mmCIF file of C-alpha atoms and ligand atoms in Angstrom:
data_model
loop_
_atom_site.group_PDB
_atom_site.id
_atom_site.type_symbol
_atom_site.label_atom_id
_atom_site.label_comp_id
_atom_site.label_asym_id
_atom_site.label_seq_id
_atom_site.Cartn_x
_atom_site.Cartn_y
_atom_site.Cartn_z
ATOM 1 C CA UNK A 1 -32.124 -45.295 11.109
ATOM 2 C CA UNK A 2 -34.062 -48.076 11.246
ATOM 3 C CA UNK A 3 -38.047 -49.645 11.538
ATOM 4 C CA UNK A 4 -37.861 -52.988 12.175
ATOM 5 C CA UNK A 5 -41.807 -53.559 12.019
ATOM 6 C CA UNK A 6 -43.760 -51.472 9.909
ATOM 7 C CA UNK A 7 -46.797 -52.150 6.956
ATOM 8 C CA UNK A 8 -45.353 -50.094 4.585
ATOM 9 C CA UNK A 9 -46.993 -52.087 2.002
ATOM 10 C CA UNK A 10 -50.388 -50.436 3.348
ATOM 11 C CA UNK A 11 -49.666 -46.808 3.312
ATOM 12 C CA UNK A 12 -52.497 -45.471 0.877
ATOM 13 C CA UNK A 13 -49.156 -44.170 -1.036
ATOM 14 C CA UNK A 14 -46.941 -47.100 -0.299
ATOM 15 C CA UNK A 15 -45.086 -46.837 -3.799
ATOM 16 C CA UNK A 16 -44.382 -43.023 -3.948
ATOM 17 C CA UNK A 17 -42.882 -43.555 0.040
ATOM 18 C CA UNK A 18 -40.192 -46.516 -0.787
ATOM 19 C CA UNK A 19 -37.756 -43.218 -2.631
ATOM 20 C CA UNK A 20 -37.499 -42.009 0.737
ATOM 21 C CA UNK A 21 -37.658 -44.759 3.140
ATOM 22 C CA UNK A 22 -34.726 -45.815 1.422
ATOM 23 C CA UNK A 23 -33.048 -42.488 1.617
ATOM 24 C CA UNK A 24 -34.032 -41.996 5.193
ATOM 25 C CA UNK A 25 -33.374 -45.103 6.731
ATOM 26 C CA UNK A 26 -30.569 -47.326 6.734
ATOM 27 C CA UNK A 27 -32.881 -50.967 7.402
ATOM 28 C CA UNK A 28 -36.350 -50.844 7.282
ATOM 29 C CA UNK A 29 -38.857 -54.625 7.592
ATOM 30 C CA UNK A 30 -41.611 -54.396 5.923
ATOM 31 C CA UNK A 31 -43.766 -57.229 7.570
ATOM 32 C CA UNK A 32 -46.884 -58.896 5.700
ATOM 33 C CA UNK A 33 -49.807 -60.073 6.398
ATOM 34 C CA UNK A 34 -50.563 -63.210 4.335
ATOM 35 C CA UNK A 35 -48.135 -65.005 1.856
ATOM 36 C CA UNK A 36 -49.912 -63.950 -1.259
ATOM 37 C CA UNK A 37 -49.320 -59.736 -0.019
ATOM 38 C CA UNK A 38 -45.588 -61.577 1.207
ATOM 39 C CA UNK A 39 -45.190 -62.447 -2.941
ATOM 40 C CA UNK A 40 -46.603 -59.398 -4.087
ATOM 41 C CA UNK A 41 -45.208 -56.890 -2.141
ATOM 42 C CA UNK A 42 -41.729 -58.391 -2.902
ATOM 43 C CA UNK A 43 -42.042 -58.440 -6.112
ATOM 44 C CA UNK A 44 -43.581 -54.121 -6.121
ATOM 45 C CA UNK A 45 -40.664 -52.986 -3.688
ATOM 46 C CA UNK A 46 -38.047 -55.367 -5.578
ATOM 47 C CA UNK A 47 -35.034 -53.218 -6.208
ATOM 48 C CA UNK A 48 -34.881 -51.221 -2.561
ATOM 49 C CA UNK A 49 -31.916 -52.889 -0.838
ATOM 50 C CA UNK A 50 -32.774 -51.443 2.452
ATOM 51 C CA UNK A 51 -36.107 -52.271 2.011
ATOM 52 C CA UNK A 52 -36.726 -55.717 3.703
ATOM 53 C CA UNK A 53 -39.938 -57.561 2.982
ATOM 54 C CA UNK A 54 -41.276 -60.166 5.795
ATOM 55 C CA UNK A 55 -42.744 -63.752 5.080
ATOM 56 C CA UNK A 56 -46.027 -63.317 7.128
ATOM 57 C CA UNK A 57 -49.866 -64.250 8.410
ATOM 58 C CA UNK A 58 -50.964 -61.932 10.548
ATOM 59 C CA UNK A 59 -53.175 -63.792 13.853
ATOM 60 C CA UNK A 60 -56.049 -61.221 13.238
ATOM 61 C CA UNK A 61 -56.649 -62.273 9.894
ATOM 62 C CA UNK A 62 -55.837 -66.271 10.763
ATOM 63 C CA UNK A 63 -59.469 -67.151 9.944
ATOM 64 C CA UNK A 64 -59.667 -65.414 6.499
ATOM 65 C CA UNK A 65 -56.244 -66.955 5.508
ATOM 66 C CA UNK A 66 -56.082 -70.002 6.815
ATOM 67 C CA UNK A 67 -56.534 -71.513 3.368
ATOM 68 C CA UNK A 68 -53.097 -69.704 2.710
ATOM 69 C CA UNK A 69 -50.831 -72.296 5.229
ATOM 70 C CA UNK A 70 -49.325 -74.609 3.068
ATOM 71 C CA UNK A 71 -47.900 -71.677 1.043
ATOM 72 C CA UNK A 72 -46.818 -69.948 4.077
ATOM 73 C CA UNK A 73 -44.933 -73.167 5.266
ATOM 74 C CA UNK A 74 -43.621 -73.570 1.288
ATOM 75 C CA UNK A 75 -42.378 -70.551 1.620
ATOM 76 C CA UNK A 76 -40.290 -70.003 4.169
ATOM 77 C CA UNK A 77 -37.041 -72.044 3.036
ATOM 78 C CA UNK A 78 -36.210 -68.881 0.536
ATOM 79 C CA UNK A 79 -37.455 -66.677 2.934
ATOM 80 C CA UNK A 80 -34.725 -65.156 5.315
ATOM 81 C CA UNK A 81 -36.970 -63.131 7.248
ATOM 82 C CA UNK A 82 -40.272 -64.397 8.846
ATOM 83 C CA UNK A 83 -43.083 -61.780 9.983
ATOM 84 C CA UNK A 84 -45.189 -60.914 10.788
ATOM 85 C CA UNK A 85 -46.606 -64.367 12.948
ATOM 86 C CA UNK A 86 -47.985 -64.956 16.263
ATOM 87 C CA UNK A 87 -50.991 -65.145 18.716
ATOM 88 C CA UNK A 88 -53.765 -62.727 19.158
ATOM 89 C CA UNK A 89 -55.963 -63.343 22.359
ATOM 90 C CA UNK A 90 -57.024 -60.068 22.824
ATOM 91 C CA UNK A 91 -61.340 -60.013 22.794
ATOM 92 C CA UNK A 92 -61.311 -59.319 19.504
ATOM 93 C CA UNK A 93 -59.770 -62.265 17.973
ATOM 94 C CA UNK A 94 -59.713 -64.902 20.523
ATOM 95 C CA UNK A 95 -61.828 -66.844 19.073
ATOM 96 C CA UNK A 96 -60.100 -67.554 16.102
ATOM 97 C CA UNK A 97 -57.207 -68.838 18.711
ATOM 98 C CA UNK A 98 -57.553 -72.537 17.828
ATOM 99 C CA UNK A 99 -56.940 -71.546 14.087
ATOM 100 C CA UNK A 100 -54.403 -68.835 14.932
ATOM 101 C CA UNK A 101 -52.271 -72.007 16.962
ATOM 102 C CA UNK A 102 -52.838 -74.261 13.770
ATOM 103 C CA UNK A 103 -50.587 -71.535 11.300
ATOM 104 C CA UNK A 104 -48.450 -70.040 14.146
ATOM 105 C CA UNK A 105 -46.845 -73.622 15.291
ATOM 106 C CA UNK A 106 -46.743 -74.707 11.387
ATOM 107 C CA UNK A 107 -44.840 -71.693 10.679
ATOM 108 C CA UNK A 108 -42.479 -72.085 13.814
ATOM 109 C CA UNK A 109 -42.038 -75.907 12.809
ATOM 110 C CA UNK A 110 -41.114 -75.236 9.535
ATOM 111 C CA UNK A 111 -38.606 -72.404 10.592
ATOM 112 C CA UNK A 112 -36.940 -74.629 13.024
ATOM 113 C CA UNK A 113 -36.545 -77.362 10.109
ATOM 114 C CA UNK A 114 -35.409 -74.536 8.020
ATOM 115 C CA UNK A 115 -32.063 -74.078 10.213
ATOM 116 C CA UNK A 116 -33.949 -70.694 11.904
ATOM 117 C CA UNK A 117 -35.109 -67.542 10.908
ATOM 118 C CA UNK A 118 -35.218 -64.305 12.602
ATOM 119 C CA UNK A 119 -38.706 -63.470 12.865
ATOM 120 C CA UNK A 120 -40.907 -60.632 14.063
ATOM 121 C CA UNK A 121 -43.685 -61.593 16.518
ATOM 122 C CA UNK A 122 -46.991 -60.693 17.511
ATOM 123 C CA UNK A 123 -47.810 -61.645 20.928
ATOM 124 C CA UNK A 124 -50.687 -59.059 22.580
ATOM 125 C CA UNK A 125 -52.734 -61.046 24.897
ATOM 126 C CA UNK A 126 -51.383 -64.364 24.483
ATOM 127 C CA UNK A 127 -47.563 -64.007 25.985
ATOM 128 C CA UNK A 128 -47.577 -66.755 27.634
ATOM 129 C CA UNK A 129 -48.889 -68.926 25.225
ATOM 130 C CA UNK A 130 -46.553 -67.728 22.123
ATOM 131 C CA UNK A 131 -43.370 -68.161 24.728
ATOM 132 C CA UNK A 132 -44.500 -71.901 24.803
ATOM 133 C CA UNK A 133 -44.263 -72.237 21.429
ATOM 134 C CA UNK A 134 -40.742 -70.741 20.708
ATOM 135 C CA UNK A 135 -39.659 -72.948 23.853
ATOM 136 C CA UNK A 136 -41.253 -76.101 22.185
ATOM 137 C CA UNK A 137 -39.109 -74.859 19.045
ATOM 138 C CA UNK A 138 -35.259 -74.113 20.406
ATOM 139 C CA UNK A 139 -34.085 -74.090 17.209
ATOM 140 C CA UNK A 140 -36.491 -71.315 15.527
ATOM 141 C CA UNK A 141 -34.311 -69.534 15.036
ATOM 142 C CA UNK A 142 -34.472 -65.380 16.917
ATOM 143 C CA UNK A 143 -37.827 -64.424 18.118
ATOM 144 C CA UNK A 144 -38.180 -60.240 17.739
ATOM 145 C CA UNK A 145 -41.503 -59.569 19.774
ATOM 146 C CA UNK A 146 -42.586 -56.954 18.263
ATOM 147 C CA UNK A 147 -45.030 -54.395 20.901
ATOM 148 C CA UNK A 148 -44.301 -56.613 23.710
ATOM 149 C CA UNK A 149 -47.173 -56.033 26.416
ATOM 150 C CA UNK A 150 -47.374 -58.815 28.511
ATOM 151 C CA UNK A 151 -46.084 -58.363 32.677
ATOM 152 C CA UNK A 152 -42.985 -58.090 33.999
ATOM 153 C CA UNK A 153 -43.005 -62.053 34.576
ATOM 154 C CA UNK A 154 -43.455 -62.531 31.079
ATOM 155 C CA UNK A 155 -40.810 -60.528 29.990
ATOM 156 C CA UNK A 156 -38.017 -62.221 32.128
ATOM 157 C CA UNK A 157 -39.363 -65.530 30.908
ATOM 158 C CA UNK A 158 -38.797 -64.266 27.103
ATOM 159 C CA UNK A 159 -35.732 -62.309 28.222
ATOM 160 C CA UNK A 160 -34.397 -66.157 29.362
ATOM 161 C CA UNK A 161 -35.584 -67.695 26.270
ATOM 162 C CA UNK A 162 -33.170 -65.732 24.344
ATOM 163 C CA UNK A 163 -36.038 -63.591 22.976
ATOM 164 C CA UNK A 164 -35.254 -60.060 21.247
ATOM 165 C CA UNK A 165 -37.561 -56.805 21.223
ATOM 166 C CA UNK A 166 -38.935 -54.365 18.786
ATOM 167 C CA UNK A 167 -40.150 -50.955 20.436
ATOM 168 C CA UNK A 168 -41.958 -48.133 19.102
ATOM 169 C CA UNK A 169 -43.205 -44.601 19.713
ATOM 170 C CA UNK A 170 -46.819 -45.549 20.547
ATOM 171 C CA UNK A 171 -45.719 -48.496 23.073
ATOM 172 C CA UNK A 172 -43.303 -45.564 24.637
ATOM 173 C CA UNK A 173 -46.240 -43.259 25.407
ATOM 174 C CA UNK A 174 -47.532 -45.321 28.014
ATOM 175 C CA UNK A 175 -46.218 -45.811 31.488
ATOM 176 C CA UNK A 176 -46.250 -49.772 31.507
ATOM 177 C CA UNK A 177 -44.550 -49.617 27.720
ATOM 178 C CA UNK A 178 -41.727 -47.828 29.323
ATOM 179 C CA UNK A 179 -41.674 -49.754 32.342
ATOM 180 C CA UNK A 180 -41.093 -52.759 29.981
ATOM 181 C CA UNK A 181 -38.697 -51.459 27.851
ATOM 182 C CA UNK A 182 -36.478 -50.351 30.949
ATOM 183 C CA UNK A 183 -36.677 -53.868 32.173
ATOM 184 C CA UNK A 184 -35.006 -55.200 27.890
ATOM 185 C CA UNK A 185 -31.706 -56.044 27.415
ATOM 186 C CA UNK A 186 -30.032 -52.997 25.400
ATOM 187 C CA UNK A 187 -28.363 -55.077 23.578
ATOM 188 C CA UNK A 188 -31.613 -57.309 22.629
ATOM 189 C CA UNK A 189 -33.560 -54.273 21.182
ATOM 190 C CA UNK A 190 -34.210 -52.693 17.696
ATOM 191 C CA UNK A 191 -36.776 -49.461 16.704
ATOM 192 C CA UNK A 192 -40.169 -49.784 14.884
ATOM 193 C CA UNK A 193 -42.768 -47.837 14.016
ATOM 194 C CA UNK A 194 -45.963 -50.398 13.330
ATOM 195 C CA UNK A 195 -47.102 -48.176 10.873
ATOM 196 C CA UNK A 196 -49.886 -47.144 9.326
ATOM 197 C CA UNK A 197 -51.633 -48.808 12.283
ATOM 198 C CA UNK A 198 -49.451 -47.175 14.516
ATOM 199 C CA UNK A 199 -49.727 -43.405 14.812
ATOM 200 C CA UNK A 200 -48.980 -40.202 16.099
ATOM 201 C CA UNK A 201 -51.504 -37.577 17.040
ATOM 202 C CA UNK A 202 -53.887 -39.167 14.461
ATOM 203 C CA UNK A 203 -51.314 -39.543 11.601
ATOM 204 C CA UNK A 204 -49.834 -42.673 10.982
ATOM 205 C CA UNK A 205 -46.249 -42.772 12.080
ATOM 206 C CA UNK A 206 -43.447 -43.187 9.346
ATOM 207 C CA UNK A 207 -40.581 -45.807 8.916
ATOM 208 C CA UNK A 208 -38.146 -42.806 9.519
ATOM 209 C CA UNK A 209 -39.875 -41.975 13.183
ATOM 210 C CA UNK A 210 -38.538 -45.035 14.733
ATOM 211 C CA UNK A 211 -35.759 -43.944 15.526
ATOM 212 C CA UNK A 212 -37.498 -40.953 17.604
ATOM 213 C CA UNK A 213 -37.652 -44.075 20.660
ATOM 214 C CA UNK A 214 -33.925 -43.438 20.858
ATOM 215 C CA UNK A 215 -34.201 -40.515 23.389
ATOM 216 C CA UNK A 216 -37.218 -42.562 25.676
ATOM 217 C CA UNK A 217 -34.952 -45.509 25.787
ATOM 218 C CA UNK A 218 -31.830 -43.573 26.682
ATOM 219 C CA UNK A 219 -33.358 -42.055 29.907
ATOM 220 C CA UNK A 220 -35.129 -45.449 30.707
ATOM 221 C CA UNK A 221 -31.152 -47.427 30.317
ATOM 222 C CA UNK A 222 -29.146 -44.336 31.967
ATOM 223 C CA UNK A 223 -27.583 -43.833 28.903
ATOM 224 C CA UNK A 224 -27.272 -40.846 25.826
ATOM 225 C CA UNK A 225 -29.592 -41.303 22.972
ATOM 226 C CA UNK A 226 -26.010 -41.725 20.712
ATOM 227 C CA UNK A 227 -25.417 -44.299 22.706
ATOM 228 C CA UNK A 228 -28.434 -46.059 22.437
ATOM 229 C CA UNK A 229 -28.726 -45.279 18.935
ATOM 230 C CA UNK A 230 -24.988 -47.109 17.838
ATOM 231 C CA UNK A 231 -26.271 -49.985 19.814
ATOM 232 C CA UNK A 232 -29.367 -49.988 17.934
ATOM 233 C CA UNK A 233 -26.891 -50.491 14.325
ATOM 234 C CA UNK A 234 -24.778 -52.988 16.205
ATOM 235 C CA UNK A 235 -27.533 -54.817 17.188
ATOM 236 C CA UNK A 236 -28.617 -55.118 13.497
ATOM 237 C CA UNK A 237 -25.489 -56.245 12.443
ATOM 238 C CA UNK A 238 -25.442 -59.041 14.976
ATOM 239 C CA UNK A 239 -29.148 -60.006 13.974
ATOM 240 C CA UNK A 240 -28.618 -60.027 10.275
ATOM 241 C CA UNK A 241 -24.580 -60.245 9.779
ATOM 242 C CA UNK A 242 -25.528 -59.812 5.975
ATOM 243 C CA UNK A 243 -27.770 -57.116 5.653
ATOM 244 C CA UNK A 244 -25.497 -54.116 4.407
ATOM 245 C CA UNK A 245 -26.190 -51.282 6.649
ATOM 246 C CA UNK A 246 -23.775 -49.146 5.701
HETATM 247 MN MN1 LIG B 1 -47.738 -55.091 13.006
#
């Protein structure tokens, strides 16, 4: 199986998980949240070859690492993987949008000058805005919006802009989550869990549980959850030709 968005690096117990994340799933992304957890958490999980660490700075902590950019930037010519990046203008953070613009477009620049990157995007409350950006940059290389939960509109726009999708349990459970994830292209879609942040009946969900969206997105496409599930390994393989997922 796979989670192609999770925070495995903060589980309380993240070290004593990685023995069975990489027995239980076949890929699994950790993303980061700031280039300095990006260099240590590689270094901590080093070793895992299904374990896949994202180059990231997470929009809701923008303001406390903004000092961090220039590293993030640096950084992204050995890093294959970019994530997690984005926009936040949900209450909460907007105001730290002007600052949040500053890293996200310097990231996306440097990714498009980088020959691409497949990265794994945050985009709650400022859709619109973050599909600008990857227009602005063609050559980025494959946006993954991760928790996609802007309208219908939105989604054809980033559907058109060659945009691909990472769905989890906890966007499933409600109506408009499904109603989006009917509307993806099956063959444009991977699992993820979000986790710890991300949970299930109070417990945080696990990189193995992604795969649980299988069934959801099988009655949502008219098709069987195996079905949905081999797409969900051939889409990998398309994303990342060199990941071994075998
Ligand atoms: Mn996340």
């Amino acid at each position: 199986m796979i989670d192609f968005h999770c925070h495995l690096d903060l589980y309380p117990d993240a070290l004593a998980l990685l023995p069975q994340v990489s027995a239980r799933n076949l890929f699994t992304l950790v993303v980061t949240t700031s280039p300095r957890a990006f260099l240590a958490t590689s270094r901590v999980f080093a070793g895992h070859s299904r374990i896949h660490v994202g180059l990231g700075l997470h929009p809701e902590v923008a303001a406390a690492k903004v000092g961090e950019v220039d590293q993030l930037v640096a950084l992204v010519k050995g890093a294959p993987i970019v994530g997690e990046i984005g926009l936040d203008g949900s209450p909460r953070f907007r105001a730290t949008l002007p600052t949040q613009r500053r890293i996200f477009s310097a990231v996306i620049a440097e990714c498009e000058a980088q020959g691409g990157r497949v990265m794994s995007i945050h985009s709650r409350g400022a859709e619109s805005e973050v599909l600008d950006v990857l227009e602005k940059h063609p050559r980025a290389g494959v946006a993954v919006l991760h928790w996609f939960s802007g309208t219908k509109k939105e989604l054809q726009r980033a559907i058109e802009l060659g945009a691909w999708f990472s769905v989890g349990p906890a966007m499933l459970r409600g109506l408009k989550g499904r109603q989006l994830a009917a509307r993806m292209p099956s063959s444009r879609v991977l699992p993820e869990t979000d986790g710890p942040f991300a949970q299930d009946s109070g417990r945080p969900l696990m990189p193995w549980q992604a795969w649980s969206v299988c069934p959801t997105l099988a009655a949502a496409w008219g098709l069987t959850a195996d079905a949905v599930q081999e797409e969900m390994l051939v889409n990998l393989r398309r994303l990342l030709p060199t990941v071994p997922t075998a």
